[in-house]
Tab-separated table of C-alpha atoms in Angstrom:
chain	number	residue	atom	x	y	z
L	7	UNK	CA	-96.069	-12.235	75.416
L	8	UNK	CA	-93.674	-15.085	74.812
L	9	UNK	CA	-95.159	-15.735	71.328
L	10	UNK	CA	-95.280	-12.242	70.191
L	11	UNK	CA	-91.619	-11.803	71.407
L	12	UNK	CA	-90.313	-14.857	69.357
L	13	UNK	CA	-92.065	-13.815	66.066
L	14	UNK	CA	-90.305	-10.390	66.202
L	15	UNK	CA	-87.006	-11.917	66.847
L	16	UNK	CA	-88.429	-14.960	64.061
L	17	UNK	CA	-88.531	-11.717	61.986
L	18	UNK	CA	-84.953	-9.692	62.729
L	19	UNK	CA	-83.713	-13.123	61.767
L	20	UNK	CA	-85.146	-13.553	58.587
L	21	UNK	CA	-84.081	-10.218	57.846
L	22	UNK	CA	-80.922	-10.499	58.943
L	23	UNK	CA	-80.305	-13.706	57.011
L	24	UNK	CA	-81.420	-11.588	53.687
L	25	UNK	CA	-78.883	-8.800	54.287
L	26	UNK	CA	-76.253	-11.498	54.122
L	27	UNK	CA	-77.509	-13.673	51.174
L	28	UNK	CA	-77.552	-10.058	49.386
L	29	UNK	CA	-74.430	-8.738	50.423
L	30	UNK	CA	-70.862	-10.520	50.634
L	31	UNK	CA	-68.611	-9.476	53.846
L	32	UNK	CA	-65.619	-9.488	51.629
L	33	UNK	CA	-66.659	-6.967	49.548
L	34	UNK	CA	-68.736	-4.450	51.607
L	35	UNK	CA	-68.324	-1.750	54.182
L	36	UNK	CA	-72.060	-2.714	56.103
L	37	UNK	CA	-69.903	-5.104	58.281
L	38	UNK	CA	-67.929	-4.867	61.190
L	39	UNK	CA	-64.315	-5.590	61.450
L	40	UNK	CA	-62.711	-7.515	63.857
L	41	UNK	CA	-60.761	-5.572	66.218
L	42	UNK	CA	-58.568	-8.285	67.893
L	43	UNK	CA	-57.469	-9.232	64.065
L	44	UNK	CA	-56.927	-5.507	63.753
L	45	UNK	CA	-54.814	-4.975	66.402
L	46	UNK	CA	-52.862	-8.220	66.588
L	47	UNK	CA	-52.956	-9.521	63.013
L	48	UNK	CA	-54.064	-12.629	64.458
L	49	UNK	CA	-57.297	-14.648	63.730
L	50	UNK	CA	-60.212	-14.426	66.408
L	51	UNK	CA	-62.165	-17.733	66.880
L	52	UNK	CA	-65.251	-15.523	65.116
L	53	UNK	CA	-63.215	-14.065	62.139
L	54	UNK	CA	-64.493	-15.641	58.592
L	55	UNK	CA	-68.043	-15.906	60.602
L	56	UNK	CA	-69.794	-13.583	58.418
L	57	UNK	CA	-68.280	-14.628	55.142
L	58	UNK	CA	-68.786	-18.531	56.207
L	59	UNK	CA	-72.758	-16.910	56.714
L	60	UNK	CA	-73.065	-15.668	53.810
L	61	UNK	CA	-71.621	-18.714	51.941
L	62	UNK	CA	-73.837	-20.928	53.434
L	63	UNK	CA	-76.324	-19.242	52.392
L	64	UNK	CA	-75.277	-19.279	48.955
L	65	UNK	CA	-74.366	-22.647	49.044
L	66	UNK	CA	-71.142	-22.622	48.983
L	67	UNK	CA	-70.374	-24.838	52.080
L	68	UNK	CA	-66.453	-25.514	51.072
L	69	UNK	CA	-65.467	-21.963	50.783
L	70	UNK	CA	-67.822	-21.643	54.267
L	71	UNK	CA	-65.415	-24.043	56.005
L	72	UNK	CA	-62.369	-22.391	54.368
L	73	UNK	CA	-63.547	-19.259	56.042
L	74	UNK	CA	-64.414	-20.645	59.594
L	75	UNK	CA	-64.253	-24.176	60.396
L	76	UNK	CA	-65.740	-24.125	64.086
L	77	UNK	CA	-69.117	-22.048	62.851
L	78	UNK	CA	-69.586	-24.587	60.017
L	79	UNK	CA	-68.882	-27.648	62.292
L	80	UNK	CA	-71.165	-25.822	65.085
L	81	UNK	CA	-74.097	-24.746	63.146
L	82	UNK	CA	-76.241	-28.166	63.374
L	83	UNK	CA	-76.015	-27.938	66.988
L	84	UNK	CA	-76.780	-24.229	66.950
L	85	UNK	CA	-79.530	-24.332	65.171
L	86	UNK	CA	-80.937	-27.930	67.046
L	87	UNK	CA	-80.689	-25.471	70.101
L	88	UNK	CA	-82.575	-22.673	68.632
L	89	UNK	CA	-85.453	-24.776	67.721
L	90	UNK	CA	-86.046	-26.994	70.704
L	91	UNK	CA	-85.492	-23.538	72.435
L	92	UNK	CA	-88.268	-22.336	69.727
L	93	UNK	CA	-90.479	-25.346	69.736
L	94	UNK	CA	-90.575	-24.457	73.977
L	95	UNK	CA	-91.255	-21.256	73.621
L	96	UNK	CA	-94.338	-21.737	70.922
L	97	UNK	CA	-95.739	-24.641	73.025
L	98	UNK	CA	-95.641	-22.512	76.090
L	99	UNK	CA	-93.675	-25.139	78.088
L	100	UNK	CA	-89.833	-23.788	78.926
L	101	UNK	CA	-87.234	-24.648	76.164
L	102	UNK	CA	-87.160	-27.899	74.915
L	103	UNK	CA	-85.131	-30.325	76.988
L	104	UNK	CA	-82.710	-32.526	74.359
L	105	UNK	CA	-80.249	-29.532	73.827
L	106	UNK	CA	-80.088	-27.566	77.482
L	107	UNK	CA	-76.241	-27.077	77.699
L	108	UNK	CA	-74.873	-28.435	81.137
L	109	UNK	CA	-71.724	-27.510	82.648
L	110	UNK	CA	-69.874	-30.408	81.044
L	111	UNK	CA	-70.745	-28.857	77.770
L	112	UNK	CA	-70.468	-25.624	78.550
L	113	UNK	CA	-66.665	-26.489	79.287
L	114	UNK	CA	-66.310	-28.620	76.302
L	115	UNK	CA	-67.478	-26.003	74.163
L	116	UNK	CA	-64.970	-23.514	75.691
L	117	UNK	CA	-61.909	-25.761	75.124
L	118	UNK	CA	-62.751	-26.548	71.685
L	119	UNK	CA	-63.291	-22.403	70.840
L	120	UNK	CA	-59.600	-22.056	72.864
L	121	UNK	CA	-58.152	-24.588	70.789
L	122	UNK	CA	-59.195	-23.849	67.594
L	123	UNK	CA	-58.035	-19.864	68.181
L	124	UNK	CA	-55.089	-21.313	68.973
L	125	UNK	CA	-54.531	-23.996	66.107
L	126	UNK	CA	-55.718	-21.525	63.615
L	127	UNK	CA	-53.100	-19.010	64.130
L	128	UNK	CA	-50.706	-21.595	63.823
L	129	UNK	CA	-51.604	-23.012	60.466
């Protein structure tokens, strides 16, 4: 049951990574807005996610950091997760143990979100 759940979510991801090679953030209403940049005029840790996506998936990694630093910088350790999580799952044996995320990381993960929000509304 395992399997069948990971293809459909293999699948959702797939698609969702083809509605943002197709269709820029910047320039379409599909997307959400952020409401803590809407109310406070100041940048959430997530804002510039979507347009960093879809750059990436362009290719365009500079304008991708430009947009949000900490997804760009994160990514290679978000998607290491996903597939030793993946690689688990498939092989029927638990997620995969190099990238678990212990307390330590947990909290080193929290302070570097906190301080980027923070740094990026000062520059």
């Amino acid at each position: 049951m395992k399997k069948v759940y990971f293809t459909l979510a293999a699948i959702l991801l797939l698609m969702l990574a083809g509605v943002f090679y197709y269709v820029d953030p910047a320039t379409s209403d599909l997307y959400p807005t952020c409401l803590f940049h809407k109310f406070t005029g100041l940048q959430c840790p997530g804002c510039g996610s979507q347009r960093a996506i879809h750059a990436i998936l362009n290719g365009r990694f500079s304008e991708a950091a430009h947009d949000n630093l900490l997804l760009v910088i994160s990514l290679p350790f978000l998607l290491a997760y996903i597939g030793s999580t993946a690689r688990g799952t498939l092989m029927a044996k638990g997620p995969g143990t190099p990238f678990q995320f212990n307390l330590t990381m947990r909290l080193i993960a929290g302070a570097a979100i906190i301080a980027f929000w923070v740094i990026r509304n000062i520059y």
